[in-house]
Amino acid sequence: MSGVKLSGVMKSFGETTVIPMMDLQFDEGEFVVIVGPSGCGKSTTLRMIAGLEPVSAGQIFIGGNDVTWAPPKERDIAMVFQSYALYPHMDVSGNMSFALRLAGRPRDEVKQRVRLAAEMLELTEYLDRRPRDLSGGQRQRVAMGRAIVRDAYCFLFDEPLSNLDAKLRSTMRTELAILHKRLKRTMIYVTHDQIEAMTMADRIVIMDRGIIQQVGTPRDVYNTPVNRFVAGFIGSPSMNFLKAQLTGSDGLRVRGKGFDIPLNPRLSKAATDHSARDVVIGLRPEHFSVEGAGGTRSSLFAPIDLTVEVAEYIGSSQFLAARIDDQPVTASIEVGPDSAPLESGEYLFDTNRMYLFDRKSGMAIA
Amino acid sequence: MANPSAPPATVSIRPLSPYFFILPAVAIMVAGLVYPVLQAFYLSLFDWKIGTRFEDAPFVGTRHFVRMLTDDNVHESIWVTLRFGFWTITIEMFLGVSLALLLEKPIRGASVFRTIFILPLMISPVVVGLIWRYLFDARIGWINYYLGMVGIEPQVWLGDPELAFFAIVFTDIWQWTPFIFIIVIAGLQALPSEILEASRIDGANWWQHILFVKLPMIRSILLIALLLRLIDVFRALEVMYILTGGGPGRATELLSLHIYNRAFETQQLGYASAISVLLILIVFGLSFAILVAGNPMKEKSDI
Amino acid sequence: MRFLDWKNRLAAVTMGAALAIAGPLMANPYEKYAGTTLVISWPALAHFTAAEELLEEFTEETGIEVEVDALQYLKLRDRQLLEMSKEEGEYDIVSWVVMWKGEYVAKGLLTPLSQFFTNGALVDPEFDIDDIADAYLQNGGIVGGGKGYLPGKSGALYGLPFGAETSILAYRKDIFEEQGLAVPTTYDELAGVMTQLGEAGIPAMTSRGKTGHQVTAGWLLHLAPMGGKIFDDQWNPVINSPEAVKAAEFMRHVVQTGPTGIETFGFGEASAAFLQGDAALYLDTLKIAAMSRNPNLSTVDGNVGFALHPTDVRCGSETGGFAIGIPANSQNQEAAFLLIQYLTNKAGDQRMVELGGDPIRHSTIQNNADLFPEYPVVAEQLPCADPDWRPLIPEWNELNIDVLGQALTKVITTDDPIQPIMDEANEKARAIMEREGYYKWAEYRQGS
Ligand SMILES: Nc1ncnc2c1ncn2[C@@H]1O[C@H](COP(=O)(O)OP(=O)(O)OP(=O)(O)O)[C@@H](O)[C@H]1O
Ligand SMILES: [Mg+2]
């Protein structure tokens, strides 16, 4: 068995339990992203894998070895921190070679590996500089370089890009992806930015309050969220939720204030098996449309009245802050770059793209 | 990736402006620091005795300085001071840093111990001198009392050249180790935890962690502590004055105490001023050497 | 010389008026000065604290007000020098440690007392200056004679002793009895007693021994009886003379047989060792007698006997303590003289004894011989008190602390031969005297 495995892991700080129970399995060579809101326990999970934080219960395996109680240096891992955590008193090559020197590797090998990593990250000309003389992006790359030279079995990243500006962040994202392709190592990457998660991950782990909500490919978690939390967390702008009642017997509909929409056969069937009538429907902003522009009035597209409060022009689409009756919704509608600001009126929604959740448990009905 | 380009030529402050802004600070320095030094130098050119008018004091030129250079007592006193400085600072730095490293972790009772440990710092030097003079007292002191309980002969701690030297070194260590401890522990606690974790992940063991990461990162703090202690060694006066008065013989007569004794015991104000000029030069030289060796100021933006 | 400001004058007038109303005007030497305020600078020591009551009696009797500025005695000198070197000083009376008198006079800070003793309106015919212990008077008050600090044709009186003292031997009667020892009268006997006590495991004699003036003071006590001096008549130091070396040897013997830690003892520690029962003998100031009766200081009260300072080739005890005189810049010199006279005349001296102070007059000591066990001893000791037991010249400070204070520390803390130590000290002393110009005349004569 290889990869990284957490089995029955529990973590509490004194009285407060941060992670009640966690089972996770990452395959070798996989790029996994852990996302979740701030304070949900992502860093804690990562730090337990790194060995910086002892588990309260359970076991951790890396590459098939039980490392639950092993110190960090025996886990064959490398880690990149949010603040980069470079040694201020060492120059770039000193920083990158520190682990190798501690391990007593031969000089030539150390030099060679640092050189290679520096080339890969385009740091060659900065090798003699101290961290304080580097820009944020350069420091970030040194932190990566420090991990790369190790050639560890598993790489851990804790929000490594969050201190960079948007442009640099997207560049680094790409570089990281390339790096992963080249190194083919297991990488576990923590972020609270769902775009990072969607773009880089082979698989995404979504956490909330210490509990794993869903594990799956970006496609899975976007298309078939298992509950309201995941549905709301993945996707940008996030999904609109409206309270509704299941009505009818054959060919069910959902009715709420200001709307009455028929369910497509797939949902209808699922809802028939469901006992409770109180539900919540989920509508992603990007699945609204106007007639004639991508939308057609067919049985698949249900009409909904939107009271538009603000229409923001963002190029080929417009972003609406609106209401359905008195419930606020957002919508993102492709109308082309030359169209006039959208106004209140009837809009269309693709019923195939609708999600249905139990109002009490928040679980998806599908 | 592109090199960060040259800084944009924007604000053009004239090159003299910085001097203008530090002018008030310099003025205060001159008034408060340089003036007394010059005054001491001026005084050293005269043979002035307390109770006579300074205007009547004969001008003796460099006679005091010439005398000082050949005065065995001054040489001996410098030697005592250097030995004292070497032992106290070495041991204080070692103990202070070690204790700080040990007590840095929030283990049970650490904060209580820390508070107790820094008490000596809060006691006035005069009281420190009195406490230890009593403890070291040959006839009624606790130290001899407890040594007697384990069968060790009473020692004349403050009356034997070697023991007295040991006593002042010991007292100084007792009083000043907490100082090193406190600033080192403050420095250690200000270290970013992620860097320390990074070094654990990089595979540093306990002593590598301390030697290659922690200590280098608080290097500027260590330097400043060293500098302050060094200057203090040359200023130390009250404790030795009360403990031994410089005796027996000149075994514990540090340079500052030597100056004091010259000025106030034997009333040679001009000569004492000449020696204090020498003292200032020594302290200045040592401080300068330390600052050149590793300017703590320039490291401030490390992290 | 005297100048009364309007306030004082007003007070004097009022006072005079009050007296006039009270009855027929009597001849009163104090009357002229009533209402004056005198300021005294003296040390905060037992004798002087006791004297404060006498000052109140003085004010009551004379109408002259007195203010006291009592300082710790080590601070006294700097303060007095400062005040006395001003154009108009605060102080009308100062009290000095005898050692300082030469310096004060050399700097022109004191007024000679002769101008008052020649003033019939001021001087009390019954004052009887000859009744004052001669050594005290010479040691504390006379400046300018043969050696500068002793009487002689060129000398003059600048102060009167007040709080002066000499040395006596104090011993533990109980220990002496228990060990079957006789009270020593000579240094040989004393040395024998010390050896015997040492062999019996009893700390023998306490002494000052701390580096600097303390150890020198301990040694000087033995130097005079052994016939030694610091200088010969030509200001040549003779601290390597056989007598001086013998005194140093004796000092070493004291340390070897005495209580632990003499090397660190100042006056306080040395006295405490005796008072707390850690030494069988004490040879220093007579003040030990009063201290031994003070339950706060002493645990040996009732067991202390007193004897004369032992003799060797001659008898010679220390002279020291304080004297009082009048600053040259005092604005109330005549009134000040009246107060000094009041404190030191027979009645005043008697009152000082009653108040717990130390007497300076033969008559007082004799009249009170039954009062305290040490008085008969002191009466007998005083003729032996040696006003020249140490030189009171400005250079003495440096000799005392830097030269002798260092050499004698070496004597008592090492086993090195003593003669070379004292030889070296003598050379250093000579260099200092040379530097200060004491041999200029001799060189001049030799040259011509
Ligand atoms: N040493 C600690 N002692 C007590 N509580 C802690 C400790 N470390 C973390 N926690 C708590 O554990 C919870 C999870 O913290 P963690 O750092 O894992 O969150 P996170 O998901 O990384 O959040 P963020 O996105 O803000 O970094 C938080 O509620 C935090 O307050
Ligand atoms: Mg985190």
GROMACS .gro file of N, CA and C in nm, chain A residues 295-354:
model
  180
  295GLY      N    1  -3.059   3.104  -2.430
  295GLY     CA    2  -3.176   3.041  -2.369
  295GLY      C    3  -3.289   3.022  -2.471
  296THR      N    4  -3.357   2.914  -2.460
  296THR     CA    5  -3.476   2.896  -2.544
  296THR      C    6  -3.588   2.854  -2.453
  297ARG      N    7  -3.706   2.901  -2.488
  297ARG     CA    8  -3.821   2.864  -2.408
  297ARG      C    9  -3.862   2.723  -2.447
  298SER      N   10  -3.821   2.628  -2.367
  298SER     CA   11  -3.863   2.491  -2.393
  298SER      C   12  -3.903   2.434  -2.258
  299SER      N   13  -3.944   2.311  -2.260
  299SER     CA   14  -3.987   2.252  -2.134
  299SER      C   15  -3.870   2.241  -2.034
  300LEU      N   16  -3.746   2.242  -2.089
  300LEU     CA   17  -3.631   2.232  -2.001
  300LEU      C   18  -3.601   2.363  -1.929
  301PHE      N   19  -3.639   2.470  -1.991
  301PHE     CA   20  -3.610   2.601  -1.933
  301PHE      C   21  -3.734   2.658  -1.867
  302ALA      N   22  -3.722   2.680  -1.735
  302ALA     CA   23  -3.837   2.733  -1.662
  302ALA      C   24  -3.822   2.884  -1.650
  303PRO      N   25  -3.934   2.957  -1.670
  303PRO     CA   26  -3.929   3.103  -1.654
  303PRO      C   27  -3.931   3.143  -1.505
  304ILE      N   28  -3.848   3.244  -1.474
  304ILE     CA   29  -3.847   3.296  -1.336
  304ILE      C   30  -3.841   3.448  -1.343
  305ASP      N   31  -3.923   3.514  -1.259
  305ASP     CA   32  -3.921   3.661  -1.256
  305ASP      C   33  -3.812   3.711  -1.163
  306LEU      N   34  -3.721   3.793  -1.216
  306LEU     CA   35  -3.615   3.852  -1.133
  306LEU      C   36  -3.637   4.002  -1.122
  307THR      N   37  -3.630   4.054  -1.001
  307THR     CA   38  -3.629   4.199  -0.982
  307THR      C   39  -3.482   4.240  -0.973
  308VAL      N   40  -3.432   4.306  -1.076
  308VAL     CA   41  -3.288   4.339  -1.080
  308VAL      C   42  -3.261   4.465  -0.999
  309GLU      N   43  -3.169   4.456  -0.912
  309GLU     CA   44  -3.131   4.576  -0.834
  309GLU      C   45  -3.007   4.643  -0.892
  310VAL      N   46  -2.905   4.561  -0.921
  310VAL     CA   47  -2.786   4.616  -0.984
  310VAL      C   48  -2.748   4.521  -1.097
  311ALA      N   49  -2.708   4.580  -1.209
  311ALA     CA   50  -2.654   4.499  -1.318
  311ALA      C   51  -2.512   4.545  -1.342
  312GLU      N   52  -2.416   4.455  -1.317
  312GLU     CA   53  -2.276   4.493  -1.335
  312GLU      C   54  -2.227   4.442  -1.469
  313TYR      N   55  -2.162   4.531  -1.539
  313TYR     CA   56  -2.111   4.496  -1.671
  313TYR      C   57  -1.971   4.439  -1.655
  314ILE      N   58  -1.951   4.312  -1.696
  314ILE     CA   59  -1.815   4.256  -1.688
  314ILE      C   60  -1.777   4.191  -1.820
  315GLY      N   61  -1.783   4.270  -1.926
  315GLY     CA   62  -1.743   4.218  -2.056
  315GLY      C   63  -1.857   4.143  -2.123
  316SER      N   64  -1.830   4.017  -2.156
  316SER     CA   65  -1.928   3.944  -2.235
  316SER      C   66  -2.049   3.903  -2.153
  317SER      N   67  -2.040   3.911  -2.024
  317SER     CA   68  -2.157   3.878  -1.944
  317SER      C   69  -2.189   3.992  -1.848
  318GLN      N   70  -2.308   3.980  -1.789
  318GLN     CA   71  -2.345   4.079  -1.688
  318GLN      C   72  -2.378   4.006  -1.558
  319PHE      N   73  -2.348   4.073  -1.452
  319PHE     CA   74  -2.365   4.012  -1.321
  319PHE      C   75  -2.478   4.084  -1.250
  320LEU      N   76  -2.579   4.005  -1.211
  320LEU     CA   77  -2.697   4.067  -1.153
  320LEU      C   78  -2.708   4.041  -1.005
  321ALA      N   79  -2.734   4.149  -0.930
  321ALA     CA   80  -2.779   4.134  -0.793
  321ALA      C   81  -2.929   4.156  -0.798
  322ALA      N   82  -3.006   4.049  -0.767
  322ALA     CA   83  -3.149   4.060  -0.793
  322ALA      C   84  -3.229   3.994  -0.681
  323ARG      N   85  -3.362   3.994  -0.696
  323ARG     CA   86  -3.448   3.925  -0.600
  323ARG      C   87  -3.549   3.840  -0.675
  324ILE      N   88  -3.583   3.726  -0.612
  324ILE     CA   89  -3.701   3.652  -0.656
  324ILE      C   90  -3.799   3.671  -0.543
  325ASP      N   91  -3.905   3.745  -0.571
  325ASP     CA   92  -3.992   3.792  -0.466
  325ASP      C   93  -3.905   3.867  -0.363
  326ASP      N   94  -3.894   3.814  -0.238
  326ASP     CA   95  -3.810   3.890  -0.145
  326ASP      C   96  -3.678   3.820  -0.114
  327GLN      N   97  -3.649   3.709  -0.189
  327GLN     CA   98  -3.523   3.639  -0.160
  327GLN      C   99  -3.414   3.684  -0.255
  328PRO      N  100  -3.296   3.725  -0.201
  328PRO     CA  101  -3.189   3.773  -0.289
  328PRO      C  102  -3.125   3.659  -0.368
  329VAL      N  103  -3.097   3.687  -0.493
  329VAL     CA  104  -3.025   3.591  -0.577
  329VAL      C  105  -2.919   3.666  -0.657
  330THR      N  106  -2.820   3.593  -0.702
  330THR     CA  107  -2.725   3.651  -0.796
  330THR      C  108  -2.734   3.569  -0.924
  331ALA      N  109  -2.707   3.636  -1.035
  331ALA     CA  110  -2.710   3.567  -1.163
  331ALA      C  111  -2.601   3.622  -1.251
  332SER      N  112  -2.545   3.534  -1.332
  332SER     CA  113  -2.440   3.576  -1.423
  332SER      C  114  -2.486   3.534  -1.560
  333ILE      N  115  -2.509   3.635  -1.647
  333ILE     CA  116  -2.578   3.604  -1.771
  333ILE      C  117  -2.496   3.648  -1.891
  334GLU      N  118  -2.476   3.552  -1.984
  334GLU     CA  119  -2.400   3.587  -2.104
  334GLU      C  120  -2.490   3.655  -2.204
  335VAL      N  121  -2.456   3.779  -2.235
  335VAL     CA  122  -2.539   3.853  -2.331
  335VAL      C  123  -2.454   3.918  -2.438
  336GLY      N  124  -2.324   3.897  -2.437
  336GLY     CA  125  -2.239   3.964  -2.534
  336GLY      C  126  -2.198   4.100  -2.486
  337PRO      N  127  -2.087   4.150  -2.537
  337PRO     CA  128  -2.026   4.273  -2.484
  337PRO      C  129  -2.103   4.400  -2.516
  338ASP      N  130  -2.194   4.400  -2.615
  338ASP     CA  131  -2.254   4.527  -2.656
  338ASP      C  132  -2.394   4.550  -2.602
  339SER      N  133  -2.445   4.455  -2.524
  339SER     CA  134  -2.584   4.466  -2.483
  339SER      C  135  -2.605   4.574  -2.378
  340ALA      N  136  -2.730   4.620  -2.373
  340ALA     CA  137  -2.767   4.722  -2.274
  340ALA      C  138  -2.781   4.657  -2.137
  341PRO      N  139  -2.772   4.734  -2.027
  341PRO     CA  140  -2.789   4.678  -1.893
  341PRO      C  141  -2.921   4.602  -1.882
  342LEU      N  142  -2.915   4.487  -1.818
  342LEU     CA  143  -3.034   4.404  -1.806
  342LEU      C  144  -3.130   4.463  -1.704
  343GLU      N  145  -3.257   4.435  -1.726
  343GLU     CA  146  -3.357   4.492  -1.637
  343GLU      C  147  -3.445   4.384  -1.580
  344SER      N  148  -3.528   4.421  -1.481
  344SER     CA  149  -3.620   4.325  -1.421
  344SER      C  150  -3.710   4.266  -1.527
  345GLY      N  151  -3.753   4.141  -1.503
  345GLY     CA  152  -3.842   4.077  -1.600
  345GLY      C  153  -3.829   3.927  -1.590
  346GLU      N  154  -3.866   3.862  -1.695
  346GLU     CA  155  -3.866   3.717  -1.693
  346GLU      C  156  -3.733   3.664  -1.746
  347TYR      N  157  -3.672   3.575  -1.668
  347TYR     CA  158  -3.548   3.510  -1.708
  347TYR      C  159  -3.574   3.361  -1.713
  348LEU      N  160  -3.478   3.288  -1.770
  348LEU     CA  161  -3.498   3.143  -1.783
  348LEU      C  162  -3.397   3.070  -1.696
  349PHE      N  163  -3.440   2.955  -1.647
  349PHE     CA  164  -3.345   2.873  -1.573
  349PHE      C  165  -3.349   2.730  -1.626
  350ASP      N  166  -3.229   2.671  -1.644
  350ASP     CA  167  -3.218   2.535  -1.698
  350ASP      C  168  -3.252   2.435  -1.588
  351THR      N  169  -3.367   2.370  -1.600
  351THR     CA  170  -3.412   2.281  -1.492
  351THR      C  171  -3.322   2.158  -1.477
  352ASN      N  172  -3.250   2.123  -1.584
  352ASN     CA  173  -3.153   2.013  -1.571
  352ASN      C  174  -3.038   2.048  -1.477
  353ARG      N  175  -3.020   2.178  -1.461
  353ARG     CA  176  -2.907   2.224  -1.380
  353ARG      C  177  -2.948   2.257  -1.236
  354MET      N  178  -3.068   2.218  -1.202
  354MET     CA  179  -3.115   2.254  -1.070
  354MET      C  180  -3.076   2.147  -0.967
   0.00000   0.00000   0.00000
